[in-house]
Short mmCIF file of C-alpha atoms (C1' of nucleotides) in Angstrom, two decimals:
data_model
loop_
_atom_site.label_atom_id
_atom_site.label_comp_id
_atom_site.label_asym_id
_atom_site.label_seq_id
_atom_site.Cartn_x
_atom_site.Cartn_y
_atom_site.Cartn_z
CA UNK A 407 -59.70 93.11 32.05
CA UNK A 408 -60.13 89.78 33.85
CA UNK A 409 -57.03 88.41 35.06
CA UNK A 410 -55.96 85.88 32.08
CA UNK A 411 -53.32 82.77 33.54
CA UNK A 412 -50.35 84.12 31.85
CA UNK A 413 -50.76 88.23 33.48
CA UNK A 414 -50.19 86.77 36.79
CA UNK A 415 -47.28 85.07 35.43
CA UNK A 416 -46.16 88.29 34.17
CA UNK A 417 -46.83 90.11 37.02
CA UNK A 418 -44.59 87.60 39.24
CA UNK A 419 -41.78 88.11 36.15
CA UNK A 420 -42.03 91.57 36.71
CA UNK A 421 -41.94 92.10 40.41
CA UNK A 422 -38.73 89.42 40.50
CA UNK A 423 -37.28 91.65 38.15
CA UNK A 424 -37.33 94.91 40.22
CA UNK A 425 -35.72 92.98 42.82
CA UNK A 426 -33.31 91.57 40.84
CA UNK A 427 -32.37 94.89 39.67
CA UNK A 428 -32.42 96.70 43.07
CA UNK A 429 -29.74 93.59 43.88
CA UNK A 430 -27.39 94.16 40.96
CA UNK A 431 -28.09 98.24 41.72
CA UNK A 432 -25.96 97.61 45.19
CA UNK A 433 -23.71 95.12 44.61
CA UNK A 434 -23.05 94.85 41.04
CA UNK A 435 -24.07 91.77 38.55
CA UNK A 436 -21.61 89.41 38.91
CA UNK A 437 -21.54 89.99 42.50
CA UNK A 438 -25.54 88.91 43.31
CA UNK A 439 -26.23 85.48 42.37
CA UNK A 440 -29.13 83.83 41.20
CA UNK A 441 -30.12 82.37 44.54
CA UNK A 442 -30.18 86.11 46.03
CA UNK A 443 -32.18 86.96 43.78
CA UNK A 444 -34.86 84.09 43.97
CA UNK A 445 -35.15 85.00 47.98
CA UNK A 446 -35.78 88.48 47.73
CA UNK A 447 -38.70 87.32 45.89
CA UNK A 448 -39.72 85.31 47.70
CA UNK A 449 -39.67 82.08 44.85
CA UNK A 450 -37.18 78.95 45.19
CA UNK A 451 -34.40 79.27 42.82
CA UNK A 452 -35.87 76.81 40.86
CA UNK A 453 -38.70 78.31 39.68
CA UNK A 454 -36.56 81.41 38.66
CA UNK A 455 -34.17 79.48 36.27
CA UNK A 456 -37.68 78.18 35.16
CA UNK A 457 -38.71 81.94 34.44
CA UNK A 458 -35.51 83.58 33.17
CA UNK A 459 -32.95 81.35 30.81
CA UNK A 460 -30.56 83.18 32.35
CA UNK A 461 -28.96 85.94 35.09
CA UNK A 462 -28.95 89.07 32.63
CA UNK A 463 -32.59 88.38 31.51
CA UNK A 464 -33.66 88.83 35.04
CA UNK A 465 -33.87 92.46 34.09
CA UNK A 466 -35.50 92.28 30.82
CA UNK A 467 -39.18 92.92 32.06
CA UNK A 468 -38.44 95.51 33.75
CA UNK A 469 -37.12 97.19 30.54
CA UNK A 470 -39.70 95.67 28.59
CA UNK A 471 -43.02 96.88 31.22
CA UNK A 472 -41.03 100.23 30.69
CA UNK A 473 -41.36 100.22 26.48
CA UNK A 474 -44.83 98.51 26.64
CA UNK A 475 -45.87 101.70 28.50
CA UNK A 476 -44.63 103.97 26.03
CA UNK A 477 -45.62 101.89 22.96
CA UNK A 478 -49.71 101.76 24.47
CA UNK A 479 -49.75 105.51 24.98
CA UNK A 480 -48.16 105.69 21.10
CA UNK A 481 -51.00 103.54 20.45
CA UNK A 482 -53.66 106.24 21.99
CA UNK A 483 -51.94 109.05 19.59
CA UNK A 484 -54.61 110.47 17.93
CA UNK A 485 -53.85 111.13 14.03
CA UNK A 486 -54.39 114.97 14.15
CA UNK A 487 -51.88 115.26 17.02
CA UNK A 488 -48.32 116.22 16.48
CA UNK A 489 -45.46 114.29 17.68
CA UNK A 490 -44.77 117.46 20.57
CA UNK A 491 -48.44 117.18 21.74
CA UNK A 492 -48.36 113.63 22.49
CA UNK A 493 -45.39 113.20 23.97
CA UNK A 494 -46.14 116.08 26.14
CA UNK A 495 -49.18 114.08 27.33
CA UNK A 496 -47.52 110.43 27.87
CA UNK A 497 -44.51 112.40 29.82
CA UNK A 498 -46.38 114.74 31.91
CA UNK A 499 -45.56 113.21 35.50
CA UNK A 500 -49.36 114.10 35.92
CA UNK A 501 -50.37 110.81 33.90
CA UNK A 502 -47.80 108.41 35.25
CA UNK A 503 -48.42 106.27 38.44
CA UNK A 504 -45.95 105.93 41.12
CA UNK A 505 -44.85 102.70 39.84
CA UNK A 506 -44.20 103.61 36.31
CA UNK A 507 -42.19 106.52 37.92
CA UNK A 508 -39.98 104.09 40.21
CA UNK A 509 -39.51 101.89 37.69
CA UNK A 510 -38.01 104.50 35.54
CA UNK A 511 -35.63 105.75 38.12
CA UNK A 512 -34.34 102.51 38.38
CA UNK A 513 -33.36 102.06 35.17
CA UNK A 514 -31.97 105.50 34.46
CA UNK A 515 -30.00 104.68 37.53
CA UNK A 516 -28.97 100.87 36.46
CA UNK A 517 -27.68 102.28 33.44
CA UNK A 518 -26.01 104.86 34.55
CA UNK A 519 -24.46 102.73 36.87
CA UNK A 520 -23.09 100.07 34.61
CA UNK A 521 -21.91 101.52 31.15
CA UNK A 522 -19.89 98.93 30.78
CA UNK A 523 -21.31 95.85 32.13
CA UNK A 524 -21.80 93.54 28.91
CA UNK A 525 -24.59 91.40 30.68
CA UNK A 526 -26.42 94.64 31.35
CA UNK A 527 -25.90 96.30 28.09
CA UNK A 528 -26.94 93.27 25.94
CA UNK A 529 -30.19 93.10 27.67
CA UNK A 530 -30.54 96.50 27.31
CA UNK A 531 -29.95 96.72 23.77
CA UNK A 532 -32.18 93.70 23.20
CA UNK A 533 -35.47 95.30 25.14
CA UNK A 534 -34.93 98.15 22.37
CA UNK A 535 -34.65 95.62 19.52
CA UNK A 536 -37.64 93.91 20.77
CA UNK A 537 -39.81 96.87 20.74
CA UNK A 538 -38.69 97.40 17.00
CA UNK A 539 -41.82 95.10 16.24
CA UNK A 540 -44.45 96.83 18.14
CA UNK A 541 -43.16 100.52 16.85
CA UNK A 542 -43.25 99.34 13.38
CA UNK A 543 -46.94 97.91 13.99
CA UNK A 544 -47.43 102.05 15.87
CA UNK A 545 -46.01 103.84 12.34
CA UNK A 546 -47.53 101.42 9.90
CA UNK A 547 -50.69 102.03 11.70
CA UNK A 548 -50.54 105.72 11.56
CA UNK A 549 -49.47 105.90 7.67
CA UNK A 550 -51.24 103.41 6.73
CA UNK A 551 -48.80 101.08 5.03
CA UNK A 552 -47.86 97.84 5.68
CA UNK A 553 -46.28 96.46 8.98
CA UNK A 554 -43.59 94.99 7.24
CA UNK A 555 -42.97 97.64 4.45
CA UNK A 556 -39.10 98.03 4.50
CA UNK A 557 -39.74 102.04 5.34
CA UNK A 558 -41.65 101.02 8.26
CA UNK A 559 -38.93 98.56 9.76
CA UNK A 560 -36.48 101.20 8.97
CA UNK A 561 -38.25 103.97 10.51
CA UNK A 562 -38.94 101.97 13.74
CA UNK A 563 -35.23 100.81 13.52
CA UNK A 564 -34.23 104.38 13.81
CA UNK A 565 -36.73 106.20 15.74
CA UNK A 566 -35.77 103.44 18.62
CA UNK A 567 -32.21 104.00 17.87
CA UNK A 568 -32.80 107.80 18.81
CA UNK A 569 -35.02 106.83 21.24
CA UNK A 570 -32.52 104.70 22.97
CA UNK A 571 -29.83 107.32 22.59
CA UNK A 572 -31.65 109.93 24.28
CA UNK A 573 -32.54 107.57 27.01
CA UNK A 574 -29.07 107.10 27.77
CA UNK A 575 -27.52 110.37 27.79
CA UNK A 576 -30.40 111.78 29.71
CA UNK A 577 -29.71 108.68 32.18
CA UNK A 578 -25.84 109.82 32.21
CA UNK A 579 -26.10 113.45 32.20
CA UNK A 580 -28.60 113.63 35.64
CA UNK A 581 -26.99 110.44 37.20
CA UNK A 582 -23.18 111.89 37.00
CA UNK A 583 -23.44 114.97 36.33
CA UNK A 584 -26.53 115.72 38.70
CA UNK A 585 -28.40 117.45 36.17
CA UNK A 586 -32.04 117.88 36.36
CA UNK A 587 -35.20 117.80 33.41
CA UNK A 588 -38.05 119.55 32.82
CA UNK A 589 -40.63 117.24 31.39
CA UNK A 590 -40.57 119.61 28.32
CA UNK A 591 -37.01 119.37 28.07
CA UNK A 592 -37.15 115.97 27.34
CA UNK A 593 -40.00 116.41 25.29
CA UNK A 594 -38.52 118.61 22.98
CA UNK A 595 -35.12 116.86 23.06
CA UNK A 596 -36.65 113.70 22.27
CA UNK A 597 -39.64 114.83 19.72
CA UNK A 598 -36.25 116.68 18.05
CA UNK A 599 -34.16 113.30 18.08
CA UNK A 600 -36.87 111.51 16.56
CA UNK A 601 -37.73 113.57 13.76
CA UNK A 602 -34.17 114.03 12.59
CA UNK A 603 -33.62 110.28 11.87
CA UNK A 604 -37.69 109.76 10.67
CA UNK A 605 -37.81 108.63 6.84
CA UNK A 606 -41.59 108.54 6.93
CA UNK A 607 -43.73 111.52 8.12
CA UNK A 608 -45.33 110.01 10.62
CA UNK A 609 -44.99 112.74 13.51
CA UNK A 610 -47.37 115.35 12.24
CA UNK A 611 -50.88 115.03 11.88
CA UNK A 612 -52.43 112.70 9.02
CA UNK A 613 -55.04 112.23 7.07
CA UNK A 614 -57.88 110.65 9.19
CA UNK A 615 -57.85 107.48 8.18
CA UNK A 616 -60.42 106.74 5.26
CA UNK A 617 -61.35 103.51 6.49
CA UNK A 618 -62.30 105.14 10.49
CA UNK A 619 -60.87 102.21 12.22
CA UNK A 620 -58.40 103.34 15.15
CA UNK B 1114 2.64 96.58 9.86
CA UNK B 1115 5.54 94.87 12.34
CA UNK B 1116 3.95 92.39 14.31
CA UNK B 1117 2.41 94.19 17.87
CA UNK B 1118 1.96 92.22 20.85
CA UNK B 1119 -2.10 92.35 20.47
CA UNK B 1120 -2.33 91.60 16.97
CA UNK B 1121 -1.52 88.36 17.20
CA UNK B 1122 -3.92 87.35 20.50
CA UNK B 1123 -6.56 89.04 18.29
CA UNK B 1124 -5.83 86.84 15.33
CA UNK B 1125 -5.75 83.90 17.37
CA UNK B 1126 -9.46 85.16 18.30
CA UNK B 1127 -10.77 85.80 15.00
CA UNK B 1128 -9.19 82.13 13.89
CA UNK B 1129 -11.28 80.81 16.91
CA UNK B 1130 -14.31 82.92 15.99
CA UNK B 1131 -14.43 81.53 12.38
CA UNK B 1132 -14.13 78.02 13.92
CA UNK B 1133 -17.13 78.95 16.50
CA UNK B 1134 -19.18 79.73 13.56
CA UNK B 1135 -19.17 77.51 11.51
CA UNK B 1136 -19.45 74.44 14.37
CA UNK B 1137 -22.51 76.68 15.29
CA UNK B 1138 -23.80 76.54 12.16
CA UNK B 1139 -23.50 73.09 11.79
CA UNK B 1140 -24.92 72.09 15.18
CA UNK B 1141 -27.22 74.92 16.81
CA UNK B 1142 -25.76 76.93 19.24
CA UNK B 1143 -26.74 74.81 22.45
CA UNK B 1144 -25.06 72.02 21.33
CA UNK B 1145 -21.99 73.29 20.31
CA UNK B 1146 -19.83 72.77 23.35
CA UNK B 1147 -16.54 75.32 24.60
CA UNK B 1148 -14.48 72.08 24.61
CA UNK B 1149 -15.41 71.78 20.94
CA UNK B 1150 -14.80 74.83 19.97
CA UNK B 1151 -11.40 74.63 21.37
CA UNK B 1152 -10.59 71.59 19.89
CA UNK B 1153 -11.29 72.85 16.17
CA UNK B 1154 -9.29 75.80 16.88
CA UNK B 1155 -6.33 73.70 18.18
CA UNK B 1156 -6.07 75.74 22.19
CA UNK B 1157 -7.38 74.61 25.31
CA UNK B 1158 -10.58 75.32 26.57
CA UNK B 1159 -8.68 77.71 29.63
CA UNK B 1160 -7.31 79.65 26.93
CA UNK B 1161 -11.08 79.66 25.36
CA UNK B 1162 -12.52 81.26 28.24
CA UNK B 1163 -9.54 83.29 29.33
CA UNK B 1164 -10.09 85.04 25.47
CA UNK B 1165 -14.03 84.73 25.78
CA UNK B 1166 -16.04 85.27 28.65
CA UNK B 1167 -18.74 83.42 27.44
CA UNK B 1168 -19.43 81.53 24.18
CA UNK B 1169 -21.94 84.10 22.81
CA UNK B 1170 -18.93 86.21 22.81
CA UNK B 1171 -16.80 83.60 20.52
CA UNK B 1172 -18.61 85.47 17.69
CA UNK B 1173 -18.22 88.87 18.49
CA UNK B 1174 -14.49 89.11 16.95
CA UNK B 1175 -15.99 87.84 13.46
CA UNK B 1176 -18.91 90.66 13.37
CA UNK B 1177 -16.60 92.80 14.96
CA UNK B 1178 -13.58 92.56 12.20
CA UNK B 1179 -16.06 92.45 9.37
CA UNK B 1180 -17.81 95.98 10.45
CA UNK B 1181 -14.07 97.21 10.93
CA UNK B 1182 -12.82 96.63 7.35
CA UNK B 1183 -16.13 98.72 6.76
CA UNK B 1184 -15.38 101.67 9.38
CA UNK B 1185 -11.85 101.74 7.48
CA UNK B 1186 -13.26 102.14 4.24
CA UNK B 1187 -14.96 104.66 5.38
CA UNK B 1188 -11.93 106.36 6.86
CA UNK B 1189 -10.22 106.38 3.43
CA UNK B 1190 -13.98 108.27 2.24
CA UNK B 1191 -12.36 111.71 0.41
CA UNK B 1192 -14.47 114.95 1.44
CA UNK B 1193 -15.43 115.52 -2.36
CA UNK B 1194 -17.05 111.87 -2.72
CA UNK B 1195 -20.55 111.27 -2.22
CA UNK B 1196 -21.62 108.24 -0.37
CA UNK B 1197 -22.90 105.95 -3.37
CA UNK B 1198 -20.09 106.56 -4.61
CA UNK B 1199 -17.78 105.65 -1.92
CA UNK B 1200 -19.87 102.69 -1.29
CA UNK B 1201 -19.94 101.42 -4.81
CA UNK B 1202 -16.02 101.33 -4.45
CA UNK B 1203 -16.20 99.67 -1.10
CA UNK B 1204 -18.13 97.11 -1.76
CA UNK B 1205 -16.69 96.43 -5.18
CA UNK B 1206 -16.25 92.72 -5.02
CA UNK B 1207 -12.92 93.28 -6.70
CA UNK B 1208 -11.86 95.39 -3.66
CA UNK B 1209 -12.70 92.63 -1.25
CA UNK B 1210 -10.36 89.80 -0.46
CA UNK B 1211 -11.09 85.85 -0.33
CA UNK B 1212 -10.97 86.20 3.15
CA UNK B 1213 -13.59 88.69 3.63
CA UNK B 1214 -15.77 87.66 1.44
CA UNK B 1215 -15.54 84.06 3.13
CA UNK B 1216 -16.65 86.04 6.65
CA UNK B 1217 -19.31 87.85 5.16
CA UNK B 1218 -20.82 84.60 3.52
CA UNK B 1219 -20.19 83.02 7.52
CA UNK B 1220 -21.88 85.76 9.39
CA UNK B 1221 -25.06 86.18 6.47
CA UNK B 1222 -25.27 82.35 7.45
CA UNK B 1223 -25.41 82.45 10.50
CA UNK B 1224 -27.63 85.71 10.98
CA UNK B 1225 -30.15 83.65 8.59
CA UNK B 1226 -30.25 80.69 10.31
CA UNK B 1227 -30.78 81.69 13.57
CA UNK B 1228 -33.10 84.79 13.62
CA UNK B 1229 -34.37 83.88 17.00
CA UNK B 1230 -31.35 82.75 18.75
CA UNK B 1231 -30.62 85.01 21.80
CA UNK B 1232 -27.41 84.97 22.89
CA UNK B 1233 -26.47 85.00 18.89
CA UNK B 1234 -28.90 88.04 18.42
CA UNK B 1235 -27.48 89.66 20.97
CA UNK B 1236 -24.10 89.79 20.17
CA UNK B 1237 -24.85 90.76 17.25
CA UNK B 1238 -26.52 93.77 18.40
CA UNK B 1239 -24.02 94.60 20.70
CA UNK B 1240 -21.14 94.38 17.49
CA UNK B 1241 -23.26 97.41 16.03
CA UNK B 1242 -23.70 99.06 18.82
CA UNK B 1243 -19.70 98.50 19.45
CA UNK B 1244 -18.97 100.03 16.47
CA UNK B 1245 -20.91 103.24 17.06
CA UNK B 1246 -18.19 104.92 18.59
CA UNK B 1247 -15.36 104.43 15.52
CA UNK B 1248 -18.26 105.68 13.35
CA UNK B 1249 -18.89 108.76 15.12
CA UNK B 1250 -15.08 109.46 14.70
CA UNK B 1251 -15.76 108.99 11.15
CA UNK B 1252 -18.57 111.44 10.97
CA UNK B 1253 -17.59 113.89 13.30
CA UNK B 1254 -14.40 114.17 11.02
CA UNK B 1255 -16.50 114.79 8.07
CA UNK B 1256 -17.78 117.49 9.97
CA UNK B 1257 -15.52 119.11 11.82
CA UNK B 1258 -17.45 118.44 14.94
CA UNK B 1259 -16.92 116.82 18.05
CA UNK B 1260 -16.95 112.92 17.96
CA UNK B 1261 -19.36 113.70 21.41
CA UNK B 1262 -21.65 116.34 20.12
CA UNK B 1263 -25.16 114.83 20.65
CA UNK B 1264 -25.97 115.26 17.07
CA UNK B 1265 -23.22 113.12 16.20
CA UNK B 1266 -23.79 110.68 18.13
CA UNK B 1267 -27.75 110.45 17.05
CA UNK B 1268 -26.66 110.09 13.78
CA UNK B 1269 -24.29 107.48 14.58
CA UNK B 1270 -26.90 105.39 16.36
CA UNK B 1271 -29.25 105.80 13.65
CA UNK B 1272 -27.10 104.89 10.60
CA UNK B 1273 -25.95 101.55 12.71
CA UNK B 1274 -29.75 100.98 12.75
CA UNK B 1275 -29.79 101.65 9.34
CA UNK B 1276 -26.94 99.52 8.28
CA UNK B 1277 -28.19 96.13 10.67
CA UNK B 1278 -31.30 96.32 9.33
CA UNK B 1279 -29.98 96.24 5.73
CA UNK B 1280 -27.78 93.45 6.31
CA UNK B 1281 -30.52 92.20 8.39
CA UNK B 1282 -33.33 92.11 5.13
CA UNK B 1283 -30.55 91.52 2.64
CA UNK B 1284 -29.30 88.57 4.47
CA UNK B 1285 -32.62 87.29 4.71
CA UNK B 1286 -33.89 87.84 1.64
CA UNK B 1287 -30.41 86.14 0.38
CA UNK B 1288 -30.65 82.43 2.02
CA UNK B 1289 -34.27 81.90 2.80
CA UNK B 1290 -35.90 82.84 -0.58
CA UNK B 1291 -31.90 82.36 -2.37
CA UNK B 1292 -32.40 86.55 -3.92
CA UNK B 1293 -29.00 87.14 -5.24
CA UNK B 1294 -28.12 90.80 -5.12
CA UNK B 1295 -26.54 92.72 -7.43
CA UNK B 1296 -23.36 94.85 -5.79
CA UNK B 1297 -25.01 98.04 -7.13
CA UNK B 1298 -28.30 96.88 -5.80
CA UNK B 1299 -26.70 96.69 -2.57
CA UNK B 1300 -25.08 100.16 -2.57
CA UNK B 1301 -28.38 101.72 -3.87
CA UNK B 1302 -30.22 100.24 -0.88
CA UNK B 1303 -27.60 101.06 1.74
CA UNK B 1304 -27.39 104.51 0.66
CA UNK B 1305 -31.02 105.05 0.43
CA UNK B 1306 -31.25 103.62 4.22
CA UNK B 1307 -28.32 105.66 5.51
CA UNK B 1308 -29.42 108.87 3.78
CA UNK B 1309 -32.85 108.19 5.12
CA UNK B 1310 -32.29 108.45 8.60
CA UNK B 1311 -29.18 110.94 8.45
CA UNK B 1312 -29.99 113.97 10.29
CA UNK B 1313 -26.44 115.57 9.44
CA UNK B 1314 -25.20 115.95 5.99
CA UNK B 1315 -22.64 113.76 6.12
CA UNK B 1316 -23.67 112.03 2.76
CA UNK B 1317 -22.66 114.50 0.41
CA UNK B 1318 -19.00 115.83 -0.97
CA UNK B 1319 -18.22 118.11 1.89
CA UNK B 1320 -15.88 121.31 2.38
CA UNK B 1321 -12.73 120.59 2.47
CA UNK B 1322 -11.10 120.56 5.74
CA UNK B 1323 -9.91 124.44 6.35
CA UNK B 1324 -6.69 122.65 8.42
CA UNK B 1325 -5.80 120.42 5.64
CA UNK B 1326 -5.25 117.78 7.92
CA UNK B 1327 -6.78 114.36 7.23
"C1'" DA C 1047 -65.22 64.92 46.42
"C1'" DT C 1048 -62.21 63.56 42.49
"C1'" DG C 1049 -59.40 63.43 38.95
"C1'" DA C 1050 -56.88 66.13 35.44
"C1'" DT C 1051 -53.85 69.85 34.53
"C1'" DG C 1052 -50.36 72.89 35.45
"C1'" DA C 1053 -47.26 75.53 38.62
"C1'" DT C 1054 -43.82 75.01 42.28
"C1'" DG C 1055 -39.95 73.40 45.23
"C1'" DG C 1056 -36.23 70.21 46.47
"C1'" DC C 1057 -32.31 67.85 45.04
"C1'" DA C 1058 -29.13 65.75 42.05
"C1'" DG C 1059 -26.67 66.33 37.88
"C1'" DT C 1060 -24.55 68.85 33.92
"C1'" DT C 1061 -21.92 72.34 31.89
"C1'" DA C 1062 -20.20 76.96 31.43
"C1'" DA C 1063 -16.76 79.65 33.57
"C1'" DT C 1064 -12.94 80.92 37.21
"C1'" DG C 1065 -8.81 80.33 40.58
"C1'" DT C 1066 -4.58 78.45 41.03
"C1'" DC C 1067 -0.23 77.08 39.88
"C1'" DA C 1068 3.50 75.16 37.28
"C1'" DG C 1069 5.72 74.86 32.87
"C1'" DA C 1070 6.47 77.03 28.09
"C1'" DA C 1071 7.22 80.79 25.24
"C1'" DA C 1072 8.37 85.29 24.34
"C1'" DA C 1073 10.37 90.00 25.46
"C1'" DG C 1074 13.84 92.73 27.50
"C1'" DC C 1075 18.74 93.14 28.97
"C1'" DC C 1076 23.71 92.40 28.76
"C1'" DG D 310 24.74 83.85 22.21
"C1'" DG D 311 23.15 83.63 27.45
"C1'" DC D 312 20.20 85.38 31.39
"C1'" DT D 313 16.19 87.40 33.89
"C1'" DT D 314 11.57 88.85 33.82
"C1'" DT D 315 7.20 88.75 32.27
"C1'" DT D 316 3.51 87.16 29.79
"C1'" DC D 317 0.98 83.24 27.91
"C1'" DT D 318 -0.70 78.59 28.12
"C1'" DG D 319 -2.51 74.18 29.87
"C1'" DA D 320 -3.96 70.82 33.58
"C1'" DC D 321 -6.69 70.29 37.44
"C1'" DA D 322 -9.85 71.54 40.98
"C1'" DT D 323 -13.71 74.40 42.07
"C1'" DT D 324 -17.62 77.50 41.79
"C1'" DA D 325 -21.90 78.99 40.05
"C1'" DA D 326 -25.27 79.09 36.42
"C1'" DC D 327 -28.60 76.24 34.68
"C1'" DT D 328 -31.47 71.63 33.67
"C1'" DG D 329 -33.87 67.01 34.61
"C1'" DC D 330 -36.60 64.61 37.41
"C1'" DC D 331 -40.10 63.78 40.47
"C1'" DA D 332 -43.09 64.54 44.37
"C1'" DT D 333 -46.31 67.97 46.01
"C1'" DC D 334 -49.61 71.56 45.94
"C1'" DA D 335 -53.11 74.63 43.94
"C1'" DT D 336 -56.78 75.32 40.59
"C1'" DC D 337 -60.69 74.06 38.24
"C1'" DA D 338 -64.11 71.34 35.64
"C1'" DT D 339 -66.96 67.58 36.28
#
DNA sequence: ATGATGATGGCAGTTAATGTCAGAAAAGCC
DNA sequence: GGCTTTTCTGACATTAACTGCCATCATCAT
């Protein structure tokens, strides 16, 4: 709870990274330079080369912040709970803050925006691959296996793989084609995508776990 | 099979990709300079960057030709075949040329030896993800569905996942603790992983196509 | 206070990457 | 074969991403 030396590092990380994607939102990545960036911060240009290795990972925590959201409510998923239930609670706009909502609206629109950027899309891929290792900690959990059972790393390898997919034709779909969700919309579309490519039956209830940790 | 105008710049790339990898190889990826990489593939560094917009990307053609020799096997995959056994014929060792077998030794290497590398991890992500759209050709032709329908496209996404995460393990597995694979070994757990996470039943000897076409 | 530790900014330096242009090679045309 | 036209390549200058270095400032334990 107290605020540990590397959270307000974070925090700093994070906040330069909204601006940097706000930036890149208007004018394009090539076109807003590191120094831009670093002022609408409000941090010398130094200290952001010192905080990102390079341009495209400016963005990263702001796609990261977005997953570590997701993954801590996967976390509070209670064993007897189906997949549906959950998700229904971590989407319901009811049980997001403002911030986690304008975060997400800035990456469904980033995306949208630049299909094709390669900067963009590498980071993007990357913040997926990333969360591979905290998914595969969520599932092992749940079934009680191993974190590194070969199932496991499959299953998170795929169930982000479907998560990623539905992120980004959800992100197409209402950015071009101005189509709107309902939060159960993407519930169900996404509770359907990830059960289709699960190997391990981790999205229904299970067994309490004999041991009554978690 | 005449010579196009393309198929030579993107031989000249490949060459240069091989060259990239193996001087990264030798030295790290840092200190492996453009100029260098130039030099061992006998062009200026202009041409370098005018063929690469940045060195990550002097990879990309070797992952990228190795996963299309794959994505054509997969092409020549009859209807009435079953995966294993389309995959035990693909990856027949006396199917493969010196060539290919030389790149896939080169990019299990490389993938081994630098796990945490970045820019090379992401290129290589973005070489899968590259080659999700051939593959939903592939499937959707199985099919008879669109290449676009979202269920296509899922499975797409999650069979890459499946696929990098077997070369991922098997690679590892192969030069850190020096496990030698048998090809059948290799099939067995490729099929396993793709079958896992299919959610269309692309795996199995399918219906002919009604058209007879293909 | 004071001294140690670590974060920051300023500035110079390095290197990846681009703009420009002139010469070489290749493709099209006769 | 010649000729034009275009596309490709290399040399050089230039920009912009990124790093090294050091002085300064904040934080915190003593």
């Amino acid at each position: 709870m107290s605020e540990k030396p590397n959270d307000r590092i974070d925090a700093i990380q994070l906040a330069v990274s909204r601006h940097a994607a706000r930036l890149i939102l208007d004018q394009g990545f090539a076109a807003t330079s590191g120094g831009q960036i670093a002022k609408a911060a409000g941090i010398s240009e130094r200290t952001l080369w010192r905080y990102f290795r390079n341009k495209e990972s400016c963005l990263a925590p702001l796609f990261a912040r977005s997953w570590q959201r997701f993954a801590e409510d996967l976390r509070q998923w209670p064993r007897s709970v189906s997949l549906e239930e959950h998700l229904a609670d971590c989407f319901d706009l009811k049980n997001q803050s403002a911030e986690q909502i304008a975060d997400s609206v800035l990456i469904v629109r980033l995306i949208a925006a630049f299909p094709d950027e390669p900067d963009l899309r590498s980071t993007w891929l990357m913040s997926y691959h990333d969360g591979e290792a905290s998914l595969m900690a969520i599932i092992g959990d749940r079934l009680d296996r191993s974190h590194n059972d070969f199932d496991v790393r499959l299953c998170a390898a795929a169930v982000m793989a479907a998560v990623r997919t539905i992120d980004e034709t959800v992100s197409l779909a209402a950015v071009r084609h101005r189509q709107t969700f309902t939060t159960a919309e993407v519930v169900t579309r996404m509770s359907r995508a990830i059960r289709a490519v699960s190997n391990l039956p981790f999205c229904d209830a299970v067994q309490p776990n004999p041991f009554g940790d978690t």
